[in-house]
Coordinates of C-alpha atoms and ligand atoms in Angstrom, one line a residue:
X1 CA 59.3 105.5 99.3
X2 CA 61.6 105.9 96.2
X3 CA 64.5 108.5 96.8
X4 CA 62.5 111.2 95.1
X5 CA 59.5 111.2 96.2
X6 CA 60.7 110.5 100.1
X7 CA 62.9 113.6 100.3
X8 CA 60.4 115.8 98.6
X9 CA 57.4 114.3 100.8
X10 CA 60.1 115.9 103.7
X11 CA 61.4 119.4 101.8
X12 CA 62.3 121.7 103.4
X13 CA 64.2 119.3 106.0
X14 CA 68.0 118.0 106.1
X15 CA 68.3 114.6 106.8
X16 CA 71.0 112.8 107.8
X17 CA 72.0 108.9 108.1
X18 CA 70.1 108.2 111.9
X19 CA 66.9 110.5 110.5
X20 CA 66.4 107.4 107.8
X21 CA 66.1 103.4 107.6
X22 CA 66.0 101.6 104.5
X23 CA 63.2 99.1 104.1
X24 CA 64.2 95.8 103.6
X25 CA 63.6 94.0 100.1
X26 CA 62.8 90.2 98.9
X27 CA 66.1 89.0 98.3
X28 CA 68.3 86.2 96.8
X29 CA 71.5 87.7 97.5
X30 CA 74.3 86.6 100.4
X31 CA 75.9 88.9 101.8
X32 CA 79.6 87.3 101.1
X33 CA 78.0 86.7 97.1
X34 CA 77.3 90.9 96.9
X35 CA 79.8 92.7 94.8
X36 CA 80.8 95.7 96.3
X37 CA 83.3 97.5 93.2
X38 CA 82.8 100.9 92.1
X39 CA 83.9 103.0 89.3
X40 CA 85.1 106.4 89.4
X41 CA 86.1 107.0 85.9
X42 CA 87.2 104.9 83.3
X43 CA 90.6 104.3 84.4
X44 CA 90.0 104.1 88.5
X45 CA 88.4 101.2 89.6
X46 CA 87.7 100.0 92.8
X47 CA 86.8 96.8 94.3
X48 CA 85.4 98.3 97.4
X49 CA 83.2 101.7 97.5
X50 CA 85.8 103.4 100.3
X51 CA 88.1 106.1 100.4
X52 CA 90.6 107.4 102.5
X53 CA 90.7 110.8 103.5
X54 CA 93.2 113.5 102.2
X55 CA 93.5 114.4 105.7
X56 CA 97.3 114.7 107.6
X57 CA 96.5 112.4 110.4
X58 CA 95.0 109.8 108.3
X59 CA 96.2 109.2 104.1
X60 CA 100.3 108.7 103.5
X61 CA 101.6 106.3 101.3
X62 CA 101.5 103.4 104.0
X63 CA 97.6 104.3 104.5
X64 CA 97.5 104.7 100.9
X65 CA 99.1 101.1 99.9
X66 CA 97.0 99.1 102.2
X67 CA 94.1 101.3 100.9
X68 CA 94.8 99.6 97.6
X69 CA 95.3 96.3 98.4
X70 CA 91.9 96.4 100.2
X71 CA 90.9 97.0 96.7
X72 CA 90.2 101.2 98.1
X73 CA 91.6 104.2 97.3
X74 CA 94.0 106.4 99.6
X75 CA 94.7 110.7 98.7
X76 CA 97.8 111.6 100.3
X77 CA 97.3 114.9 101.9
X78 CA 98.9 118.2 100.3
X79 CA 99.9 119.3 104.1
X80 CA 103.7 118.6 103.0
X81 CA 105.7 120.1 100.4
X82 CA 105.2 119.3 96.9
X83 CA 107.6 117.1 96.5
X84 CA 107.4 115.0 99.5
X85 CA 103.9 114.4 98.3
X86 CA 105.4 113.3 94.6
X87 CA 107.9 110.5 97.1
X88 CA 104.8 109.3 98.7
X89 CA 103.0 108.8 95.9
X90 CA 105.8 107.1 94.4
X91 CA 105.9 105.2 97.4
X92 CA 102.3 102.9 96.6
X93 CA 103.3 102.9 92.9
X94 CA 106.5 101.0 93.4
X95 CA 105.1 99.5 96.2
X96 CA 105.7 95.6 95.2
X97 CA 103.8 93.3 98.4
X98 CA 105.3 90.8 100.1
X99 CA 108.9 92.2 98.9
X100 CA 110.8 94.2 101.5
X101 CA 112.0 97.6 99.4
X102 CA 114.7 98.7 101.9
X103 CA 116.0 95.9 103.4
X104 CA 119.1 96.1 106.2
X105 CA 122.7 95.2 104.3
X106 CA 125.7 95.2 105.3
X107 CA 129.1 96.2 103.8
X108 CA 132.0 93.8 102.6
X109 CA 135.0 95.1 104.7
X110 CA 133.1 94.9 108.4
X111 CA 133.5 91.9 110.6
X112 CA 131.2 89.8 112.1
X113 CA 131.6 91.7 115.3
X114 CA 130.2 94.3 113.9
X115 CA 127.5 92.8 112.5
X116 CA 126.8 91.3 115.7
X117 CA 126.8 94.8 117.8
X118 CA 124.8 95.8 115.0
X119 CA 121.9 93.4 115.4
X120 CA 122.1 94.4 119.2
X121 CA 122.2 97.9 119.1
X122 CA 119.1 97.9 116.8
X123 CA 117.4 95.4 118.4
X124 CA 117.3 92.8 114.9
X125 CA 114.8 89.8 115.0
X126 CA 116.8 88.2 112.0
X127 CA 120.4 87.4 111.4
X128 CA 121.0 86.7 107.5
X129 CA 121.9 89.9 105.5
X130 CA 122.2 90.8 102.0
X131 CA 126.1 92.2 101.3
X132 CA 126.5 95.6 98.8
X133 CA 129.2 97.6 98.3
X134 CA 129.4 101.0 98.4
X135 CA 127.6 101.5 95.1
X136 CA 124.3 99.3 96.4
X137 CA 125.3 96.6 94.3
X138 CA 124.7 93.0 95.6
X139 CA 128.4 90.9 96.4
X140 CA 127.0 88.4 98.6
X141 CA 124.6 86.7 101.3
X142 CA 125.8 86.7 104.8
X143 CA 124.0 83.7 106.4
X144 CA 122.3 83.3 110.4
X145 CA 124.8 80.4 110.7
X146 CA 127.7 82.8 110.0
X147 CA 126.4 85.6 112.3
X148 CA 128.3 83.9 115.4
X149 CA 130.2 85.1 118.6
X150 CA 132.8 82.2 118.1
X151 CA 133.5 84.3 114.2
X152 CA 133.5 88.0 115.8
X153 CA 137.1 88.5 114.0
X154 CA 135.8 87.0 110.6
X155 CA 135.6 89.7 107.6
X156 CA 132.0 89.5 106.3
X157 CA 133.8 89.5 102.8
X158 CA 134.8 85.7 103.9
X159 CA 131.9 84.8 105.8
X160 CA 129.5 85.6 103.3
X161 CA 128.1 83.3 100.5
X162 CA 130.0 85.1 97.3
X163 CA 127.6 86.5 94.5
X164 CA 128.1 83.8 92.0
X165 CA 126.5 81.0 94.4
X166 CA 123.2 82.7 95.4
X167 CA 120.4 82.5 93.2
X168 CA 118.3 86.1 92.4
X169 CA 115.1 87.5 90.4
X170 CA 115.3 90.2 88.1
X171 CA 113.1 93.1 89.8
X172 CA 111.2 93.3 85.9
X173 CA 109.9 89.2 86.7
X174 CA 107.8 90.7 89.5
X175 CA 106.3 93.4 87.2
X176 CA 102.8 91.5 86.9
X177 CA 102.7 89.5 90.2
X178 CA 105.0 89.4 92.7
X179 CA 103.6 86.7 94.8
X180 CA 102.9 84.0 92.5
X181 CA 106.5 85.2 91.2
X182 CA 108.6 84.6 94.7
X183 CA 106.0 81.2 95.4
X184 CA 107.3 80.0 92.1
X185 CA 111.3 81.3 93.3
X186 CA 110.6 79.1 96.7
X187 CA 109.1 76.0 94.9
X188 CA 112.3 76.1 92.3
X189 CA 114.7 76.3 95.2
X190 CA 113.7 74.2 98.0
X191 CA 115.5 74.7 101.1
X192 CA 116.2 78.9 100.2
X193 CA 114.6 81.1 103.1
X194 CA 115.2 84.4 101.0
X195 CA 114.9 85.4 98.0
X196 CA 117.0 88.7 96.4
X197 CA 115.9 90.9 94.1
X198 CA 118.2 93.1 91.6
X199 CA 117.8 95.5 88.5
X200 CA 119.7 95.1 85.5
X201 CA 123.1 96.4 87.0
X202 CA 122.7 94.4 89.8
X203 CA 121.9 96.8 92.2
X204 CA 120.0 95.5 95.3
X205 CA 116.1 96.3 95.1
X206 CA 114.5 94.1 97.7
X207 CA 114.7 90.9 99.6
X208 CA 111.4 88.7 100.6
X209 CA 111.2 86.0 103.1
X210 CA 109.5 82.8 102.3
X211 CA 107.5 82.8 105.7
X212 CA 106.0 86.3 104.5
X213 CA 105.3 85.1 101.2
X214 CA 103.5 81.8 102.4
X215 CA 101.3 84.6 104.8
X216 CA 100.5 86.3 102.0
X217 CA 99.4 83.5 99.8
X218 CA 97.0 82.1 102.6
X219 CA 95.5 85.5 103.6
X220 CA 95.1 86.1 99.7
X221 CA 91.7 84.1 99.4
X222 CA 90.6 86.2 102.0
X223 CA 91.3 89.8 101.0
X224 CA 89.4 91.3 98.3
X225 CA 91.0 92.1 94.5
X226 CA 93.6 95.3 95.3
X227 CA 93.1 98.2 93.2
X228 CA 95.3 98.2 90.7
X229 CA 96.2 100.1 87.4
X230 CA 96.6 98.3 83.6
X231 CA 100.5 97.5 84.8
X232 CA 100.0 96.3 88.0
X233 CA 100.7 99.0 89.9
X234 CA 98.4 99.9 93.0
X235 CA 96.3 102.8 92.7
X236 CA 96.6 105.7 94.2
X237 CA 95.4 109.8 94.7
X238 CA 96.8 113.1 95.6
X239 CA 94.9 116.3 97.2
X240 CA 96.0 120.0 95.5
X241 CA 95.9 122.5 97.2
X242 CA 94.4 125.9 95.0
X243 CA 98.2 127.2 95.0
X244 CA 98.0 130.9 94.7
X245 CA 100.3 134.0 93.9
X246 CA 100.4 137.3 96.3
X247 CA 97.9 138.6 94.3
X248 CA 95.2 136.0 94.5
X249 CA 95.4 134.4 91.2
X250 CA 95.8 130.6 90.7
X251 CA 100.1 130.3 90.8
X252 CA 99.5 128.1 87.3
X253 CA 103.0 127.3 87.0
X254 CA 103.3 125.3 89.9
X255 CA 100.6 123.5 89.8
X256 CA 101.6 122.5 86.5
X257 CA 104.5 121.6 87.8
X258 CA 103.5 119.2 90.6
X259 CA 100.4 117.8 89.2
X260 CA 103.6 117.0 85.8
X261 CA 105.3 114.9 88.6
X262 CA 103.0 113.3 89.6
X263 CA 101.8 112.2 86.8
X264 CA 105.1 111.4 85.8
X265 CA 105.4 108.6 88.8
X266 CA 101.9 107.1 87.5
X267 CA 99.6 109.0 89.8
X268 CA 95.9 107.6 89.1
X269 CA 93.6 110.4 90.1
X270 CA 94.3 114.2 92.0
X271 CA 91.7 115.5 93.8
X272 CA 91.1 119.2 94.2
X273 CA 90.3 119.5 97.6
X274 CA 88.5 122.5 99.1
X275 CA 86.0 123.5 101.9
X276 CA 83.8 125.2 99.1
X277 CA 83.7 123.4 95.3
X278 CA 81.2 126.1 94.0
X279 CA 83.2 128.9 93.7
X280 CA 85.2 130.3 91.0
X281 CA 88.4 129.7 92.0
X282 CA 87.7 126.0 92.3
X283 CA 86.5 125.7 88.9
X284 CA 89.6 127.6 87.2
X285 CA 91.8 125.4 89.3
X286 CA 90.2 122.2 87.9
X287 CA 89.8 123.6 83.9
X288 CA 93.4 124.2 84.5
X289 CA 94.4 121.1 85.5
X290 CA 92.1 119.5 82.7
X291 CA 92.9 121.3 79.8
X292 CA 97.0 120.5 80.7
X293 CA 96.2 116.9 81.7
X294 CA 92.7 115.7 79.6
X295 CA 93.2 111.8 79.9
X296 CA 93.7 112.6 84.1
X297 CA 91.3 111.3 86.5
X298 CA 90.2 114.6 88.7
X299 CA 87.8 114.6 91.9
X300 CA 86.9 117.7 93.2
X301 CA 84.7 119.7 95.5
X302 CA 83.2 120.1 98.0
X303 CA 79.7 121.0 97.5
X304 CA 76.0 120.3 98.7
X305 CA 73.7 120.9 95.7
X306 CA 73.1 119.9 92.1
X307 CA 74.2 122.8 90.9
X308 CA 77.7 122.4 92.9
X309 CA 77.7 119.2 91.4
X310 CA 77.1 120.0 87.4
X311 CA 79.3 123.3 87.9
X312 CA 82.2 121.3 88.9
X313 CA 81.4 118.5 86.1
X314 CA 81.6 121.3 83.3
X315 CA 84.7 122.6 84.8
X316 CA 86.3 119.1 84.0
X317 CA 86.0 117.1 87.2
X318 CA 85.3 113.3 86.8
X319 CA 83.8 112.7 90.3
X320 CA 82.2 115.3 93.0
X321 CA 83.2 115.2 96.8
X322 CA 80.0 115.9 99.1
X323 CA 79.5 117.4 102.4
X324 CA 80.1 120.6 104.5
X325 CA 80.2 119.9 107.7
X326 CA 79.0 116.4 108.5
X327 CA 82.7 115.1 109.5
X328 CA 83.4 114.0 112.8
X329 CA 86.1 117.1 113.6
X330 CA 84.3 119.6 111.3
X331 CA 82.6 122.9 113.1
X332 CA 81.8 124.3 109.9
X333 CA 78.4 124.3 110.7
X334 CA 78.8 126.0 113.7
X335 CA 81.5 128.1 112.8
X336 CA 80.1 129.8 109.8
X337 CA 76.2 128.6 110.2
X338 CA 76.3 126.6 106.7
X339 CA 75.7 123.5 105.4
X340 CA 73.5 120.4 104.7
X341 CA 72.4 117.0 106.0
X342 CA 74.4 114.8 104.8
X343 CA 71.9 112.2 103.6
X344 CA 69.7 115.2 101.8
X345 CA 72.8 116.9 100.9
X346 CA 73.5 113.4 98.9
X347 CA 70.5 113.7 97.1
X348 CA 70.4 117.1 95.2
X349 CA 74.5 115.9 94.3
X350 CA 73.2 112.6 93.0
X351 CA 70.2 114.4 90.7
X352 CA 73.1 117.0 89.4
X353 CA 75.3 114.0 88.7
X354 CA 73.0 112.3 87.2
X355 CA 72.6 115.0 84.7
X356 CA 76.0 115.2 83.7
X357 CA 76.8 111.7 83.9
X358 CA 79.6 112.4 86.5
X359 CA 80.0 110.2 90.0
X360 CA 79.9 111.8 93.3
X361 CA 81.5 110.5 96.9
X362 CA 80.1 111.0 100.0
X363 CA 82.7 112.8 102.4
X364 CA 82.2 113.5 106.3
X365 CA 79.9 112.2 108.8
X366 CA 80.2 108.2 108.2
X367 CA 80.8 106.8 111.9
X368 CA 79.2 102.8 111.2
X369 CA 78.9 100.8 108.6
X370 CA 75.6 101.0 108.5
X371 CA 75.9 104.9 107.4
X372 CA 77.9 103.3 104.0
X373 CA 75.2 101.3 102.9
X374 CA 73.0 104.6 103.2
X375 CA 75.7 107.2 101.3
X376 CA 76.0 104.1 98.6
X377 CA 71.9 104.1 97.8
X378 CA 73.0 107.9 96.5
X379 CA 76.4 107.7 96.2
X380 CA 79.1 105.8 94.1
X381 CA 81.8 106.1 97.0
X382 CA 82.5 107.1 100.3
X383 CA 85.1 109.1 102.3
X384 CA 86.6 107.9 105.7
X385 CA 88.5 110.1 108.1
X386 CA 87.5 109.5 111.5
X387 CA 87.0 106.2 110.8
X388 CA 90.2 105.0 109.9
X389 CA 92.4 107.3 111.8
X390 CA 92.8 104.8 114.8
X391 CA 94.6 102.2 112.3
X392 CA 98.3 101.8 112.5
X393 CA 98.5 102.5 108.9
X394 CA 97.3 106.1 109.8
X395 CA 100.3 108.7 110.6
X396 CA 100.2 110.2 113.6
X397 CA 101.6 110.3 116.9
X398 CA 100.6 107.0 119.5
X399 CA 99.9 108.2 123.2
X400 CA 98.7 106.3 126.2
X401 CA 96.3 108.0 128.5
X402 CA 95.3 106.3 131.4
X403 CA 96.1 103.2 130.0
X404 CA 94.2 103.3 126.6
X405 CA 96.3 104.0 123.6
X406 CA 94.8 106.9 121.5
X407 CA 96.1 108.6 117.9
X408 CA 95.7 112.3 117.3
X409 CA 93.1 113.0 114.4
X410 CA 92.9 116.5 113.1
X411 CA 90.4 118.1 110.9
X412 CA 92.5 120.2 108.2
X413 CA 90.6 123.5 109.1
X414 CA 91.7 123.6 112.9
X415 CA 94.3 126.0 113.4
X416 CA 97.5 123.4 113.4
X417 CA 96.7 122.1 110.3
X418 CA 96.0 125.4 108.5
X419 CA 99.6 126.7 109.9
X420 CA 100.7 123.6 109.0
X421 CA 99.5 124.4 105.3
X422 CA 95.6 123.1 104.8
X423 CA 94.7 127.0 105.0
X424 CA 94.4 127.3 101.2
X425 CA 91.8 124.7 101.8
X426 CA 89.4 127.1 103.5
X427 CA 90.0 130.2 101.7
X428 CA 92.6 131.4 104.1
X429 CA 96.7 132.2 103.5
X430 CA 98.5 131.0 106.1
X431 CA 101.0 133.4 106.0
X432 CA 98.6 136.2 106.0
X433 CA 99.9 138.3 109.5
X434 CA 97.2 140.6 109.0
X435 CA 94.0 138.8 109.5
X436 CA 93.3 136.0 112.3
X437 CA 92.5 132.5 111.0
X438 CA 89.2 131.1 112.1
X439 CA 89.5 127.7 112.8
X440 CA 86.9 125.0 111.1
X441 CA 87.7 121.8 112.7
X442 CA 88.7 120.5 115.8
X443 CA 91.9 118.9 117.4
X444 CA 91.0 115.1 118.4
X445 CA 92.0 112.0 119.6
X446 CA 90.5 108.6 118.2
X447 CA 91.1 105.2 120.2
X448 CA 93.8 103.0 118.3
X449 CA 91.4 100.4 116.0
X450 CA 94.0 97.9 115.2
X451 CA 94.9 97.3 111.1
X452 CA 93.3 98.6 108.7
X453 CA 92.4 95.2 107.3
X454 CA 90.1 94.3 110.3
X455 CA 88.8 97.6 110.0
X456 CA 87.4 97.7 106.3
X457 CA 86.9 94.3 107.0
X458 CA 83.9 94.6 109.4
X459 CA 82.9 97.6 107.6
X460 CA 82.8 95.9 104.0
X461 CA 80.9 92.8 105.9
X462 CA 78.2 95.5 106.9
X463 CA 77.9 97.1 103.6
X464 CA 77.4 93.4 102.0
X465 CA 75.1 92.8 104.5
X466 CA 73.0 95.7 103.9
X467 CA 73.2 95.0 100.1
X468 CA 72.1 91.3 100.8
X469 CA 69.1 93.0 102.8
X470 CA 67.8 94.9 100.1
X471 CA 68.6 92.0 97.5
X472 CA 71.3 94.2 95.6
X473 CA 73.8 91.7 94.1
X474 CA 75.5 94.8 93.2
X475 CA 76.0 98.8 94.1
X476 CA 74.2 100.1 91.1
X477 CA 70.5 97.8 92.2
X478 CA 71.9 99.0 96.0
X479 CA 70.7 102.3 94.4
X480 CA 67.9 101.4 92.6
X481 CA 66.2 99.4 95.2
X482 CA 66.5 101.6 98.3
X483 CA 63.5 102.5 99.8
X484 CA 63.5 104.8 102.9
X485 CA 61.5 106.0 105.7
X486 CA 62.0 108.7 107.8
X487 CA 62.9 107.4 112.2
X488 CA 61.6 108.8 114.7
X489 CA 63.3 109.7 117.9
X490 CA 61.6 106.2 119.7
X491 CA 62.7 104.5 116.5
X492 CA 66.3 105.8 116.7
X493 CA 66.7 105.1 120.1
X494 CA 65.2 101.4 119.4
X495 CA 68.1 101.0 116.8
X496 CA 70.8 100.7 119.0
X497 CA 71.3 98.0 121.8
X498 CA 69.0 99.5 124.8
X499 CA 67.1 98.3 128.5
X500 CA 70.6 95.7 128.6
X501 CA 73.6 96.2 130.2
X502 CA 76.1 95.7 127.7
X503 CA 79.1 93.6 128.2
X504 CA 81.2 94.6 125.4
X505 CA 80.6 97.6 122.7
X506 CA 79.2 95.7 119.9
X507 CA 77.8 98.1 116.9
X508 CA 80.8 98.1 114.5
X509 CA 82.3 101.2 114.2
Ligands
XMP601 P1 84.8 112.0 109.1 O1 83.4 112.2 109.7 O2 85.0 110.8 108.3 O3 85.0 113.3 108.1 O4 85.9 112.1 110.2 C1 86.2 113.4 107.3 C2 85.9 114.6 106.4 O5 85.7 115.8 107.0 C3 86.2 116.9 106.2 N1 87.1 117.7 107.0 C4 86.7 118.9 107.6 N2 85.6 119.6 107.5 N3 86.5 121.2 109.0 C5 85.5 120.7 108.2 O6 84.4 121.4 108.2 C6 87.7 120.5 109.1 O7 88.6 120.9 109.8 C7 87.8 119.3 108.3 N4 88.8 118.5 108.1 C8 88.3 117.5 107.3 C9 86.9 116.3 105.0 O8 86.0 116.4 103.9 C10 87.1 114.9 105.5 O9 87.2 113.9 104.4

């Protein structure tokens, strides 16, 4: 059945992904030939449909920069002050790959003894380093072969190879493409390991190694096109928080203010992240961020119905997050006895932003890739907290329990993140002695998953592969050729692997 006529054939009853199968389609489409980008306004493009959560334990900016070169999209999370979220952001925008941004120097006047208790003491792999003096400005290379007990009493000053004799590239040549910039640097200068990077005053701004740089170059044909904006820069997202005064008005000035910075460091989209989207306060917060900022991409929500949806799209918002309560740490539900199955919950969005011509993103509840291609028949994107909070690139703290590494994962209603400042989120203050908070997620653990790359890579394989199923060469006939039908409790259980013993957990997750 179409979309329409399946969910009203099964009003009044929430669905969510394991109630529903899609029916498979004639197809001429391989999977590795489906195109999997996605659009959220005019400006923010994605090659892949898959965002990463605004959630503490799972978006910063090193989340956020692999995000992007995935060709996804990572919000940084608003439980930090304001302008430790502007750094982050500024973080993925002057994020350059394959270039080192901080790399280890050393100073003129210390000896090679020093250097060499250095590279002890910290445990260094590698032995050249770029000399600066005090004001960061490069005076020389010291080189491996220098870095020698035998030359422990040798200033680095002498050691080193002096400025004039090492070759460099302006920081503004890698503006457009870094890589094919430093393979060109390599090629020129044949028997260099390292290549320095300076501004215009010569002031040190990164270093990249030529063994990093060939990595990069053969991984490129495997990775998908990173999301990036007009100048090159990868793209990224910030949460706000509804920032309000003592007496319960929107604090306008300050959210100015930070969304101002933000923009000011390039920031592609901001996303107005609350436990309820339909309410009042939601909408002023969003009008006031797009009357002050019109050509600024805002997401917003979240909400369950159509007319969550178009509310939020005449308030100003570009794209509509989805779901109460589906998310893996979420108690919403049982907490406060409201909200919708996901999968239906999709549907009356996708209706309302269909009306207004506005996108919506399906938030909470995705635990297999399977559950993507599903969200993607309704929606133009998905949200991914659990998901991605095992990765490396996640924050978060590493602990070993009976052998098996694990990473804490946090929903941002549970008690430590509202006192950690997500209370705003849910319609609480956080400093507010006089009334308890009542939590809305969970404290977790999620078993470490390895990089984020092998992550969205399985997941992206099963989205294409779901695509090539219902011959979509694209997301937009992914939508226009799904057809579900409704499983049964036999039919769920025959969906998973069953009546074997299984050797080694095989459905993606
Ligand atoms: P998954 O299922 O991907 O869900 O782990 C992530 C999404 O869950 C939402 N979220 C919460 N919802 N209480 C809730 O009811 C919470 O404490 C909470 N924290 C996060 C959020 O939309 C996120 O993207």
């Amino acid at each position: 059945q179409t979309a329409d006529a399946f969910f009203a054939a099964n009003r009044p009853v929430g669905l969510t992904f394991d109630d529903v199968s899609l029916a498979t389609l004639y197809s001429e489409i391989l999977p590795k030939d489906a195109e999997t980008s996605t659009t959220l306004s005019e400006q923010v493009r994605l090659s892949i449909p898959i965002i990463s959560s605004d959630m503490d334990t799972v978006t910063e900016a090193r989340m956020a920069i692999a995000m992007a070169l995935n060709g996804g999209l990572g919000l940084i999370h608003y439980n930090m002050p304001a302008r430790e979220q502007v750094k982050e952001v500024a973080r993925v925008k002057r994020h350059i790959h394959g270039l080192i941004q901080d790399p280890i120097t050393v100073r003129p006047d210390l000896h090679i003894g020093d250097v060499l208790d250095l590279i002890e003491a910290k445990n260094y792999e590698f032995r050249t380093f770029p000399v600066v003096n005090e004001k960061g400005k490069l005076v020389g290379l010291l080189s491996g072969s220098s870095v020698r007990e035998r030359y422990r009493a040798k200033p680095v000053a002498e050691a080193m190879t002096a400025r004039a004799d090492i070759h460099t590239v302006s920081v503004d040549a890698l503006k457009n493409d870094p890589i094919a910039a430093a393979d060109a640097f390599f090629t020129q200068h044949v028997g260099i390991h390292k290549m320095l990077v300076v501004d215009n005053d010569d002031h040190l701004r990164g270093l990249a190694t030529i063994s990093d740089i060939e990595r990069i170059t053969t991984e490129a044909g495997s990775r998908r096109k990173a999301a990036r904006d007009a100048d090159f820069r990868l793209i990224v997202g910030a949460a706000l928080a509804p920032v309000r005064q003592a007496d319960g008005s929107l604090d306008r000035d300050r959210i100015i203010d930070h969304v101002s910075q933000l923009v000011a460091e390039h920031i592609d989209c901001v996303a107005v992240s609350t436990a309820h989207g339909h309410t009042a306060g939601v909408g002023d917060m969003v009008r006031l961020v797009r009357d002050a900022f019109p050509h600024l991409t805002i997401i917003a929500g979240n909400v369950t119905s159509g007319a969550g949806v178009e509310y939020l799209a005449d308030c100003g918002a570009n794209a509509i997050k989805v779901g109460q309560g589906p998310g893996s740490i979420c108690t919403t539900r049982i907490v406060a006895g409201v909200g919708i199955p996901q999968l239906t919950a999709l549907h009356v969005a996708a209706n309302g932003a269909r009306a207004k011509g506005v996108k919506i993103i399906a938030d909470g509840g995705i635990t297999k890739s399977g559950d993507i291609v599903k969200a993607l028949t309704l929606a133009d994107a998905v949200i991914l907290g659990g998901l991605l909070a095992g990765c490396r690139e996640a924050p978060g703290e590493i602990m070993e329990i009976n052998g098996k590494i694990y990473k804490q994962y946090r929903g941002m209603g549970s008690l430590a993140a509202m006192k950690d400042g997500s209370a705003a989120r849910y319609g609480h203050n956080k400093d507010d002695k006089t009334r308890k908070l009542t939590a809305e997620g969970i404290e977790a653990l999620k078993e470490v998953s390895g990089s984020l790359d092998d992550v969205l890579g399985n997941l992206v394989g099963g989205l294409q592969s779901g695509m090539g199923y219902l011959g979509a060469g694209n997301l937009p006939t992914l939508r226009q050729n799904a057809r579900y039908i409704r499983v049964s409790p036999a039919g769920q259980k025959e969906s998973t692997p069953h009546d074997v013993i299984e050797i080694k957990a095989g459905v993606s997750s």
